[in-house]
Amino acid sequence: FLKDIKTKLSSVREKWSDGVVSLFSGKINDDFWIDLEEKLISGDVGVDLSESLVSELKGIYRKEGIREPEVLLSSFRSLLVEKLKKIPLMGAPVDLSSRPKVIVMVGVNGSGKTTTAGKLASSFQAKGKKVIMAAADTYRAAAVEQLQAWGERTGVRVIAQQQGSDPGAVTFDSINAAKASGAEVVIVDTAGRLQSKHNLMEELGKIYRVISREIEREDIESFLVLDAVTGQNALRQAQVFDEVAPLTGIVLTKYDNTAKGGIVLAIADQLALPIRYIGLGEGVEDLGPFDPEEFVDGLLG
Ligand code: GDP
């Protein structure tokens, strides 16, 4: 995967970071700092973070008396990696040493929850772990079918009831099935929720309460699945979901689709939540743990 990430990220780089990187080939003067800040903002890094990154880099530039733009670029790279690494559990894969672990996938419709559930299940299974997927999106019939299709493709057991059934009950059954069969991990796919849909948010709260009754807090992962194209709305989404299902990380999907690499930095900075996995395509192999160094290297070339 890590070899792959470079190739895939290079398309993001061409679209966005080439502009950033090419700035570092000219003169370091007032225009340079203004252009850099503009490029960062237009790349979705966010106004506050762009300002603070530029001012931090300026500080390093002055303090270390840097003359060569390439040296400054390498300081910039380190600064970005440092920012990302400051957040605990950044890029940490799910720890499957205690069982069963329950991973609940939350996020708005179409963000990639079901796909990520399938990819994660497949990767755990490839490591010899026994996995169960819970079809707790009982709201849409197609969602259950989609998860079942992933189950067939990956050979992972899916626990489902009919459309409209209680997602809390599906979750409860899945956890019990995992305990009974010695499965290491349960992945709970939930219905897409928008902030206005209060009943769906309440339903998610209920799913989370069912899990909390059965499983120790440290064995619950609550992943916000976020489409990289979401941009600056991500903060609001995270706050809303965090209230009902306290988040332990972000899965950033569709990174292959975005021209704006900076969203990762904005998310890490604003939410102080670790990005645990990154999605780079629709295929079963297109998910990997988020690696800050590889990521920034891939981004800045
Ligand atoms: P859900 O409604 O949150 O469960 O979202 P889905 O899992 O159904 O995903 C919505 C669409 O996004 C599907 O067509 C997926 O194939 C696609 N998708 C999910 N993750 C990725 C990704 O990392 N890259 C790309 N290009 N597409 C993705």
Short mmCIF file of C-alpha atoms in Angstrom, two decimals, residues 1 5 8-9 12 111-112 115-116 119 225-228 250-258 275-283 285-290:
data_model
loop_
_atom_site.label_atom_id
_atom_site.label_comp_id
_atom_site.label_asym_id
_atom_site.label_seq_id
_atom_site.Cartn_x
_atom_site.Cartn_y
_atom_site.Cartn_z
CA PHE A 1 0.00 0.00 0.00
CA ILE A 5 0.12 5.77 -1.95
CA LYS A 8 -1.95 7.84 -6.08
CA LEU A 9 -1.02 10.92 -4.14
CA VAL A 12 -3.28 15.11 -5.92
CA SER A 111 -19.27 9.52 2.64
CA GLY A 112 -18.08 5.94 2.17
CA THR A 115 -17.28 0.74 1.47
CA THR A 116 -14.84 1.45 4.30
CA LYS A 119 -12.36 -2.68 3.10
CA VAL A 225 -16.05 8.67 7.72
CA LEU A 226 -15.37 11.88 5.91
CA ASP A 227 -15.31 12.53 2.20
CA ALA A 228 -12.14 14.50 1.49
CA ILE A 250 -11.36 9.87 11.15
CA VAL A 251 -11.31 7.82 8.00
CA LEU A 252 -10.68 10.19 5.15
CA THR A 253 -12.20 8.75 1.99
CA LYS A 254 -12.03 9.65 -1.68
CA TYR A 255 -8.69 11.28 -1.31
CA ASP A 256 -8.09 10.16 -4.87
CA ASN A 257 -10.86 12.55 -5.94
CA THR A 258 -9.72 15.76 -4.36
CA ILE A 275 -6.77 10.43 10.88
CA ARG A 276 -6.57 6.67 11.23
CA TYR A 277 -7.10 5.45 7.67
CA ILE A 278 -7.20 6.96 4.24
CA GLY A 279 -9.27 5.82 1.25
CA LEU A 280 -7.76 6.12 -2.20
CA GLY A 281 -10.28 4.39 -4.41
CA GLU A 282 -13.32 2.13 -4.59
CA GLY A 283 -11.50 -1.20 -4.56
CA GLU A 285 -7.28 -2.74 -1.47
CA ASP A 286 -7.70 1.02 -1.61
CA LEU A 287 -7.54 1.71 2.10
CA GLY A 288 -4.48 2.03 4.26
CA PRO A 289 -3.35 3.43 7.59
CA PHE A 290 -2.61 7.11 7.42
#
